[in-house]
């Protein structure tokens, strides 16, 4: 069995998905889960892009143990220095530097000759090696580059000290037959090929990201770059769970294995979906709601007789059938702590336990049963919430078929307690208008999404909102047994992030 490294770029390419803006706390929560999942490398971000990106990479380097922590840098001095500074605290660290190699990118975007590009790439790799022993070099838009030019630039990058060479299909143009051929040709012809890891990074513009990565593995690639749920720039990247489960399920064919703990796949998918606000389509392979559901009578009959009639993977293998654990208002601190430990949460000291337990009691008082899904939502909500500059103290809402909805809210602000009322098109609209008045902020509500943590009317409501003020985009989340309250909490969480300056985005140009 060949060992294939999984390089996760959910926090870098995935975070480039339009509309996604994760706070440093949210990125750390995802990175910790990726470490539990067993990825080999976490690409934590692009530190030169913004102070927020830098802080998140630095915190991941400080707090996340296990995987190598990588940071992205163009082939520019300032980028590489900033990347090196951000990953400095990590036990295992990598600088990932890239420059475009396709004729259209070199001529139109970089306005550099091929010779200049080769020279710049070799310089950047050498400069990065001055900071770390582990340097990855990527040829952006390799999928549309001349194979012999790739052989040349990769040979120079290896001579300059690169330890991993990445072949990205940046625009998702490749097809598996051609991509496999390209990867095979490059590995066979590049001087020094045997000294490095060969990586691929595929995009899904034609729906072929996963299969292109798998074709590359067949052709000799030893690392696959992918994202959880396949999120990423435009149509996204190769989906981590698809690549991993294809290699696992068809190990007879690929004769390759990864270091992934597949039982953590579903939970990782749920966490990434919850924090990014990117919904997982119900029919998504491996992690979609319907991926293990059987509707047709003939299929149900078959599965009841023998699972393998219609299932090529076990739901348990991807962590989908976690023991249903139910707590209630009589459950004590000990049972609560034990339930969290079984879900894989390590509680950081008495203070965190006290806070989480108080939230749990509040919910258990209003809801008969608190399921494991509710507990996961509660912990993630508590751990990723922005510091509460504004806090909801109370709210009342009146609405009905023949009534204009009216909301009154009492909000704690840094210097006062403010009560405001407003009417709206619906109860949520009325609450948002009242809160906006109370805190003196009225950003644009770009997105509102509501979901139930479990089935049934007793489920906790989980709301995600995205707000924009100028170029700053933030997302907020709230959970509560009452959906209007969950909506208010999500709105206040986003406003708190806005005032804390979390989530801004800047345009980064080519070197
Ligand atoms: O798609 C791409 O080319 C990238 C590189 C930075 C690896 O994301
Ligand atoms: Zn990419």
Coordinates of C-alpha atoms and ligand atoms in Angstrom, one line a residue:
X1 CA 0.0 0.0 0.0
X2 CA 1.3 3.4 -0.9
X3 CA 0.7 6.1 1.7
X4 CA -1.0 9.2 0.3
X5 CA -0.7 12.4 2.3
X6 CA -3.9 14.5 2.7
X7 CA -3.2 18.2 2.5
X8 CA -6.3 20.0 3.7
X9 CA -6.9 23.5 2.3
X10 CA -10.4 24.2 3.8
X11 CA -9.1 27.1 5.7
X12 CA -7.3 28.7 2.7
X13 CA -8.9 27.7 -0.6
X14 CA -12.1 26.7 1.1
X15 CA -12.3 30.0 2.9
X16 CA -12.0 31.7 -0.6
X17 CA -15.5 30.4 -1.3
X18 CA -17.6 33.5 -2.1
X19 CA -19.3 34.8 1.0
X20 CA -17.4 32.7 3.5
X21 CA -15.6 34.7 6.2
X22 CA -14.4 32.7 9.2
X23 CA -13.2 34.4 12.4
X24 CA -9.9 33.3 14.0
X25 CA -11.8 31.3 16.7
X26 CA -13.8 29.5 14.0
X27 CA -10.6 28.7 12.1
X28 CA -9.0 27.3 15.2
X29 CA -12.1 25.1 15.9
X30 CA -12.0 23.7 12.4
X31 CA -8.2 23.2 12.5
X32 CA -8.6 21.2 15.8
X33 CA -11.2 19.0 14.2
X34 CA -8.9 18.5 11.1
X35 CA -6.2 17.3 13.5
X36 CA -8.7 14.9 15.0
X37 CA -9.6 13.7 11.5
X38 CA -5.9 12.9 10.9
X39 CA -5.0 15.1 8.0
X40 CA -1.2 15.3 7.3
X41 CA -1.0 19.0 6.5
X42 CA -3.4 21.9 7.3
X43 CA -3.0 24.9 5.0
X44 CA -4.1 27.4 7.6
X45 CA -4.3 30.5 5.5
X46 CA -2.6 33.2 3.5
X47 CA -0.9 35.4 6.1
X48 CA -0.1 38.4 3.9
X49 CA -3.8 38.8 2.9
X50 CA -4.9 40.5 6.0
X51 CA -4.1 40.9 9.7
X52 CA -7.0 38.6 10.5
X53 CA -5.5 35.9 8.2
X54 CA -2.2 36.3 9.9
X55 CA -3.6 36.0 13.4
X56 CA -5.6 32.9 12.5
X57 CA -2.6 31.1 11.1
X58 CA -0.5 32.1 14.0
X59 CA -3.1 30.8 16.5
X60 CA -3.4 27.5 14.6
X61 CA 0.4 27.2 14.7
X62 CA 0.3 27.8 18.5
X63 CA -2.7 25.7 19.4
X64 CA -3.1 22.8 17.0
X65 CA -0.9 19.7 17.5
X66 CA -0.3 16.8 15.1
X67 CA -0.4 17.9 11.5
X68 CA 2.1 20.1 9.7
X69 CA 0.9 23.7 9.5
X70 CA 1.3 25.3 6.1
X71 CA 1.0 29.0 5.1
X72 CA 0.6 30.2 1.5
X73 CA 2.9 32.9 0.0
X74 CA 3.3 34.3 -3.5
X75 CA 6.9 34.3 -4.7
X76 CA 7.5 37.7 -3.0
X77 CA 9.8 38.5 -0.2
X78 CA 7.2 40.1 2.1
X79 CA 4.7 37.2 1.6
X80 CA 7.4 34.6 2.5
X81 CA 8.5 36.5 5.5
X82 CA 5.0 37.0 6.8
X83 CA 4.2 33.3 6.2
X84 CA 7.3 32.3 8.1
X85 CA 6.4 34.5 11.0
X86 CA 2.9 33.2 11.2
X87 CA 3.8 29.5 11.3
X88 CA 6.8 30.0 13.5
X89 CA 5.3 28.5 16.7
X90 CA 4.3 25.2 15.0
X91 CA 6.2 22.0 15.7
X92 CA 6.0 21.0 12.0
X93 CA 5.8 23.9 9.5
X94 CA 5.7 24.4 5.8
X95 CA 5.8 27.4 3.5
X96 CA 3.8 26.9 0.3
X97 CA 4.9 29.3 -2.4
X98 CA 3.4 29.6 -5.9
X99 CA 3.6 31.4 -9.2
X100 CA 1.6 30.9 -12.4
X101 CA 3.1 29.0 -15.3
X102 CA 0.4 28.9 -18.1
X103 CA 1.1 31.2 -21.1
X104 CA -2.1 33.2 -20.5
X105 CA -1.2 33.8 -16.8
X106 CA 2.4 34.6 -17.5
X107 CA 1.7 37.0 -20.3
X108 CA -1.6 38.7 -19.3
X109 CA -1.5 38.5 -15.5
X110 CA 2.2 38.5 -14.4
X111 CA 3.5 40.2 -17.5
X112 CA 6.7 38.2 -17.1
X113 CA 8.7 36.0 -19.5
X114 CA 9.0 32.3 -18.9
X115 CA 12.7 32.7 -18.0
X116 CA 11.8 35.4 -15.4
X117 CA 9.1 33.1 -13.9
X118 CA 11.6 30.2 -13.5
X119 CA 14.1 32.5 -11.9
X120 CA 11.6 34.0 -9.5
X121 CA 10.3 30.5 -8.5
X122 CA 13.8 29.2 -7.7
X123 CA 14.6 32.4 -5.8
X124 CA 11.4 32.1 -3.7
X125 CA 12.0 28.4 -2.8
X126 CA 15.6 29.2 -1.8
X127 CA 14.5 32.2 0.3
X128 CA 11.7 30.1 2.0
X129 CA 14.2 27.4 2.8
X130 CA 16.1 30.0 4.8
X131 CA 13.1 29.8 7.3
X132 CA 11.9 26.2 7.2
X133 CA 13.1 22.8 6.0
X134 CA 9.7 22.0 4.4
X135 CA 8.9 24.0 1.3
X136 CA 6.1 23.3 -1.2
X137 CA 6.2 24.9 -4.7
X138 CA 3.1 25.2 -6.9
X139 CA 2.8 26.0 -10.5
X140 CA -0.5 27.9 -10.7
X141 CA -2.6 26.9 -13.7
X142 CA -0.4 23.9 -14.3
X143 CA -3.4 22.2 -15.9
X144 CA -3.1 24.6 -18.9
X145 CA 0.7 24.9 -18.9
X146 CA 3.2 23.4 -21.3
X147 CA 4.4 20.0 -19.8
X148 CA 8.0 20.7 -20.7
X149 CA 8.0 24.1 -19.1
X150 CA 6.6 22.4 -16.0
X151 CA 9.4 19.9 -16.1
X152 CA 11.9 22.7 -16.3
X153 CA 10.5 24.9 -13.5
X154 CA 9.9 21.9 -11.2
X155 CA 13.5 20.8 -11.8
X156 CA 14.8 24.2 -10.8
X157 CA 12.5 24.3 -7.7
X158 CA 13.8 21.0 -6.6
X159 CA 17.4 22.1 -7.1
X160 CA 16.6 25.2 -5.0
X161 CA 15.3 23.0 -2.1
X162 CA 11.6 22.4 -2.6
X163 CA 10.4 19.3 -0.7
X164 CA 6.9 19.0 -2.3
X165 CA 5.9 19.9 -5.8
X166 CA 2.3 20.7 -6.5
X167 CA 0.5 20.4 -9.9
X168 CA -2.7 22.5 -9.6
X169 CA -5.5 22.4 -12.1
X170 CA -6.4 25.9 -11.0
X171 CA -9.4 26.4 -13.3
X172 CA -10.8 22.9 -13.4
X173 CA -10.0 22.4 -17.1
X174 CA -8.5 18.9 -16.9
X175 CA -10.1 15.5 -17.6
X176 CA -8.8 12.4 -15.8
X177 CA -7.2 10.7 -18.7
X178 CA -5.1 13.8 -19.7
X179 CA -4.4 14.8 -16.1
X180 CA -3.1 11.4 -15.2
X181 CA -0.9 11.5 -18.3
X182 CA 0.4 14.9 -17.4
X183 CA 1.3 14.0 -13.8
X184 CA 3.0 10.7 -15.0
X185 CA 5.0 12.6 -17.6
X186 CA 6.2 15.3 -15.1
X187 CA 7.2 12.7 -12.5
X188 CA 9.1 10.7 -15.1
X189 CA 11.0 13.6 -16.6
X190 CA 11.7 16.1 -13.8
X191 CA 15.3 15.9 -12.6
X192 CA 15.3 15.1 -8.9
X193 CA 11.7 13.8 -8.9
X194 CA 12.5 10.9 -6.6
X195 CA 13.5 13.4 -3.8
X196 CA 10.1 15.1 -3.4
X197 CA 6.5 14.5 -2.7
X198 CA 4.3 14.9 -5.8
X199 CA 1.0 16.7 -5.0
X200 CA -2.1 17.6 -7.0
X201 CA -4.7 20.3 -6.3
X202 CA -7.8 20.1 -8.5
X203 CA -10.8 22.4 -8.9
X204 CA -14.4 21.3 -9.7
X205 CA -15.4 23.6 -12.6
X206 CA -16.4 20.6 -14.7
X207 CA -17.3 18.4 -11.8
X208 CA -14.1 16.4 -12.1
X209 CA -12.0 17.6 -9.2
X210 CA -12.2 14.3 -7.3
X211 CA -11.7 12.0 -10.2
X212 CA -8.8 14.1 -11.5
X213 CA -7.0 13.8 -8.2
X214 CA -7.6 10.0 -8.2
X215 CA -6.2 9.7 -11.7
X216 CA -3.1 11.6 -10.4
X217 CA -2.7 9.2 -7.5
X218 CA -2.8 6.3 -10.1
X219 CA -0.1 8.2 -12.0
X220 CA 2.2 8.5 -9.0
X221 CA 1.0 11.5 -6.9
X222 CA 1.7 11.1 -3.2
X223 CA -0.2 14.0 -1.9
X224 CA -3.8 15.3 -2.6
X225 CA -4.9 18.8 -1.7
X226 CA -8.6 18.9 -0.9
X227 CA -11.2 20.6 1.2
X228 CA -14.0 19.4 3.5
X229 CA -17.3 19.3 1.6
X230 CA -15.4 20.3 -1.5
X231 CA -15.8 24.0 -0.7
X232 CA -13.4 26.5 -2.4
X233 CA -12.9 29.1 -5.1
X234 CA -15.8 29.1 -7.6
X235 CA -17.1 25.5 -8.0
X236 CA -14.8 24.4 -5.2
X237 CA -11.9 21.9 -4.8
X238 CA -11.6 18.1 -4.7
X239 CA -13.7 17.0 -1.8
X240 CA -11.7 15.5 1.0
X241 CA -14.3 12.9 2.1
X242 CA -14.7 11.7 -1.5
X243 CA -11.0 11.3 -2.2
X244 CA -10.5 9.5 1.1
X245 CA -13.5 7.2 0.8
X246 CA -12.7 6.4 -2.8
X247 CA -9.1 5.4 -1.9
X248 CA -10.5 3.4 1.1
X249 CA -13.4 1.7 -0.6
X250 CA -11.4 0.9 -3.8
X251 CA -8.1 0.1 -2.1
X252 CA -8.1 -3.1 -4.2
X253 CA -7.7 -0.9 -7.2
X254 CA -5.6 2.1 -5.9
X255 CA -3.4 0.0 -3.5
X256 CA -3.0 3.2 -1.5
X257 CA -4.1 4.4 1.9
X258 CA -4.4 7.7 3.9
X259 CA -3.9 8.4 7.6
X260 CA -7.5 9.7 7.9
X261 CA -9.7 8.5 10.8
X262 CA -12.8 8.0 8.5
X263 CA -15.1 7.9 11.6
X264 CA -14.5 11.7 12.0
X265 CA -15.6 12.5 8.4
X266 CA -19.2 13.2 9.1
X267 CA -18.6 15.4 12.1
X268 CA -15.9 17.4 10.3
X269 CA -18.3 17.9 7.4
X270 CA -21.1 19.2 9.8
X271 CA -18.7 21.5 11.6
X272 CA -17.4 23.1 8.4
X273 CA -20.9 23.5 7.0
X274 CA -22.2 25.1 10.3
X275 CA -19.3 27.5 10.6
X276 CA -19.0 28.5 6.9
X277 CA -22.7 28.6 6.3
X278 CA -22.1 26.4 3.1
X279 CA -25.0 23.9 3.0
X280 CA -24.1 20.3 2.2
X281 CA -26.5 19.2 -0.7
X282 CA -28.6 16.2 0.5
X283 CA -27.3 14.1 -2.3
X284 CA -23.6 14.9 -1.7
X285 CA -21.4 11.7 -1.8
X286 CA -20.4 10.4 1.7
X287 CA -21.7 13.3 3.8
X288 CA -25.0 14.3 2.3
X289 CA -28.2 13.7 4.3
X290 CA -29.4 11.1 1.7
X291 CA -26.0 9.4 1.1
X292 CA -27.1 6.4 3.1
X293 CA -30.9 6.7 2.7
X294 CA -32.8 4.1 0.7
X295 CA -36.2 5.1 -0.7
X296 CA -37.1 2.6 -3.3
X297 CA -38.9 -0.5 -2.0
X298 CA -36.7 -2.9 -3.8
X299 CA -33.6 -1.2 -2.3
X300 CA -35.1 -1.1 1.2
X301 CA -35.9 -4.8 0.9
X302 CA -32.4 -5.6 -0.3
X303 CA -30.7 -3.6 2.5
X304 CA -32.9 -5.3 5.1
X305 CA -31.8 -8.6 3.8
X306 CA -28.1 -7.8 3.4
X307 CA -26.7 -4.3 3.6
X308 CA -24.1 -4.8 0.9
X309 CA -26.8 -5.3 -1.7
X310 CA -27.0 -1.5 -2.1
X311 CA -24.3 -0.1 0.2
X312 CA -20.6 0.0 -0.7
X313 CA -19.6 1.8 2.5
X314 CA -20.9 1.5 6.1
X315 CA -22.5 4.6 7.5
X316 CA -20.5 3.9 10.7
X317 CA -17.2 3.9 8.8
X318 CA -17.8 7.6 8.1
X319 CA -19.1 8.4 11.6
X320 CA -22.7 8.8 10.7
X321 CA -24.3 6.6 13.3
X322 CA -22.9 8.0 16.5
X323 CA -24.7 6.5 19.5
X324 CA -27.8 8.5 20.2
X325 CA -27.1 10.0 23.6
X326 CA -29.9 12.0 25.3
X327 CA -29.6 14.2 28.3
X328 CA -32.4 16.1 30.1
X329 CA -32.9 18.7 32.8
X330 CA -32.1 16.2 35.6
X331 CA -28.7 15.3 34.1
X332 CA -25.9 16.5 36.3
X333 CA -22.5 18.0 35.6
X334 CA -20.8 14.6 35.6
X335 CA -23.2 13.1 33.0
X336 CA -22.8 16.3 30.9
X337 CA -19.0 16.2 31.0
X338 CA -19.0 12.5 30.2
X339 CA -21.3 13.1 27.2
X340 CA -19.0 15.8 25.9
X341 CA -16.0 13.6 26.3
X342 CA -17.7 10.8 24.3
X343 CA -18.3 13.4 21.6
X344 CA -14.6 14.1 21.6
X345 CA -14.7 17.5 23.4
X346 CA -12.0 18.2 25.9
X347 CA -13.2 20.8 28.4
X348 CA -10.7 23.5 29.2
X349 CA -10.9 24.0 32.9
X350 CA -13.7 24.7 35.4
X351 CA -14.6 28.0 33.9
X352 CA -15.5 26.6 30.5
X353 CA -17.4 23.7 32.1
X354 CA -19.4 26.1 34.2
X355 CA -20.3 28.2 31.2
X356 CA -21.3 25.3 29.0
X357 CA -23.2 23.6 31.8
X358 CA -25.2 26.8 32.5
X359 CA -26.1 27.0 28.7
X360 CA -27.0 23.3 28.8
X361 CA -29.3 23.8 31.8
X362 CA -31.0 26.8 30.2
X363 CA -31.8 24.7 27.2
X364 CA -32.7 21.5 29.1
X365 CA -35.2 23.6 31.1
X366 CA -37.1 24.5 28.0
X367 CA -36.6 21.3 26.0
X368 CA -37.3 17.8 27.3
X369 CA -34.4 16.0 25.7
X370 CA -31.0 17.4 24.7
X371 CA -29.5 15.2 21.9
X372 CA -25.8 14.7 20.9
X373 CA -26.5 17.0 17.9
X374 CA -27.8 19.7 20.3
X375 CA -24.7 19.3 22.5
X376 CA -22.3 19.7 19.5
X377 CA -24.2 22.8 18.4
X378 CA -24.1 24.2 21.9
X379 CA -20.3 23.7 22.4
X380 CA -19.4 25.0 18.9
X381 CA -21.7 28.0 19.5
X382 CA -20.1 28.8 22.8
X383 CA -16.5 28.3 21.5
X384 CA -16.8 30.4 18.4
X385 CA -19.0 33.3 19.7
X386 CA -17.4 36.7 19.5
X387 CA -16.8 38.6 22.8
X388 CA -20.2 40.0 23.8
X389 CA -20.0 43.8 23.4
X390 CA -23.7 43.7 22.9
X391 CA -25.8 41.1 24.8
X392 CA -29.4 40.2 24.5
X393 CA -31.1 40.5 28.0
X394 CA -34.7 40.1 27.0
X395 CA -37.1 40.2 24.1
X396 CA -40.8 40.1 23.4
X397 CA -42.5 39.6 20.1
X398 CA -46.1 39.9 19.1
X399 CA -47.3 38.6 15.7
X400 CA -50.3 36.9 14.2
X401 CA -52.3 36.6 11.0
X402 CA -53.9 40.0 11.3
X403 CA -51.2 41.8 13.4
X404 CA -48.2 43.8 12.3
X405 CA -45.3 42.1 14.1
X406 CA -43.9 44.1 16.9
X407 CA -40.7 43.4 18.8
X408 CA -39.2 44.9 22.0
X409 CA -35.6 44.1 22.9
X410 CA -33.5 44.9 25.9
X411 CA -29.8 44.9 25.0
X412 CA -26.7 45.4 27.2
X413 CA -24.3 47.8 25.5
X414 CA -20.8 48.7 26.8
X415 CA -22.1 51.7 28.7
X416 CA -25.8 51.0 29.2
X417 CA -28.9 48.9 29.0
X418 CA -31.0 49.9 26.0
X419 CA -34.7 49.0 25.3
X420 CA -36.0 49.5 21.8
X421 CA -39.1 48.5 19.9
X422 CA -39.8 48.2 16.2
X423 CA -42.3 46.8 13.7
X424 CA -41.4 44.6 10.8
X425 CA -42.6 42.5 7.9
X426 CA -42.3 39.4 10.1
X427 CA -41.2 38.7 13.7
X428 CA -37.5 38.3 12.8
X429 CA -37.5 41.5 10.8
X430 CA -39.1 43.3 13.7
X431 CA -36.5 41.9 16.2
X432 CA -33.6 42.9 13.8
X433 CA -34.9 46.4 13.4
X434 CA -35.2 46.8 17.2
X435 CA -31.7 45.4 17.8
X436 CA -30.3 47.7 15.1
X437 CA -31.8 50.7 16.9
X438 CA -30.6 49.6 20.3
X439 CA -26.9 49.2 19.2
X440 CA -26.9 52.0 16.5
X441 CA -25.7 49.7 13.7
X442 CA -27.6 48.8 10.6
X443 CA -25.5 46.7 8.2
X444 CA -27.0 44.9 5.2
X445 CA -28.4 41.5 5.9
X446 CA -27.0 39.4 3.0
X447 CA -28.1 36.0 4.1
X448 CA -30.3 34.3 6.7
X449 CA -30.5 30.6 7.1
X450 CA -32.3 28.5 9.7
X451 CA -32.0 24.8 10.4
X452 CA -33.1 22.4 13.1
X453 CA -30.3 20.5 14.9
X454 CA -32.4 17.3 14.8
X455 CA -35.8 16.3 13.4
X456 CA -39.1 17.0 15.3
X457 CA -40.6 20.2 16.6
X458 CA -38.6 19.9 19.8
X459 CA -35.3 20.5 17.9
X460 CA -33.1 23.5 18.7
X461 CA -33.3 26.2 16.0
X462 CA -29.9 27.1 14.6
X463 CA -29.6 30.3 12.7
X464 CA -26.8 31.7 10.5
X465 CA -26.7 35.2 9.2
X466 CA -24.2 37.0 7.0
X467 CA -23.9 40.8 7.4
X468 CA -22.0 43.3 5.3
X469 CA -20.8 46.8 6.1
X470 CA -18.8 48.2 3.3
X471 CA -16.1 45.7 2.4
X472 CA -16.4 43.9 5.7
X473 CA -18.4 40.7 5.8
X474 CA -19.2 38.7 9.0
X475 CA -21.2 35.7 9.8
X476 CA -23.0 35.1 13.1
X477 CA -24.7 32.1 14.6
X478 CA -27.2 31.5 17.3
X479 CA -29.0 28.5 18.8
X480 CA -32.1 28.4 21.0
X481 CA -35.3 26.3 21.4
X482 CA -37.2 29.4 20.1
X483 CA -36.3 30.2 16.5
X484 CA -36.9 34.0 16.8
X485 CA -34.6 34.0 19.8
X486 CA -32.0 32.0 17.8
X487 CA -32.4 34.6 15.1
X488 CA -31.7 37.4 17.5
X489 CA -28.7 35.7 19.0
X490 CA -27.2 35.1 15.5
X491 CA -27.7 38.8 14.6
X492 CA -26.1 40.0 17.8
X493 CA -23.2 37.5 17.3
X494 CA -22.6 39.0 13.8
X495 CA -22.8 42.6 15.2
X496 CA -20.3 41.7 17.9
X497 CA -17.9 40.4 15.2
X498 CA -18.4 43.5 13.2
X499 CA -17.4 45.8 16.1
X500 CA -14.5 43.4 17.0
X501 CA -13.3 43.8 13.4
X502 CA -13.4 40.1 12.6
X503 CA -14.0 38.9 9.1
X504 CA -12.7 41.7 6.8
X505 CA -11.5 40.7 3.4
X506 CA -8.9 42.4 1.1
X507 CA -8.1 41.8 -2.5
X508 CA -4.6 40.3 -3.0
X509 CA -2.9 40.8 -6.3
X510 CA -0.4 38.7 -8.2
X511 CA 3.2 39.3 -7.4
Ligands
LIG1 O1 -5.8 26.6 -7.4 C1 -4.6 27.0 -7.3 O2 -3.8 27.0 -8.2 C2 -4.2 27.3 -5.9 C3 -2.7 27.5 -5.7 C4 -2.4 28.6 -4.8 C5 -2.2 26.1 -5.2 O3 -5.0 27.4 -5.0
LIG2 ZN1 -7.0 26.3 -5.6

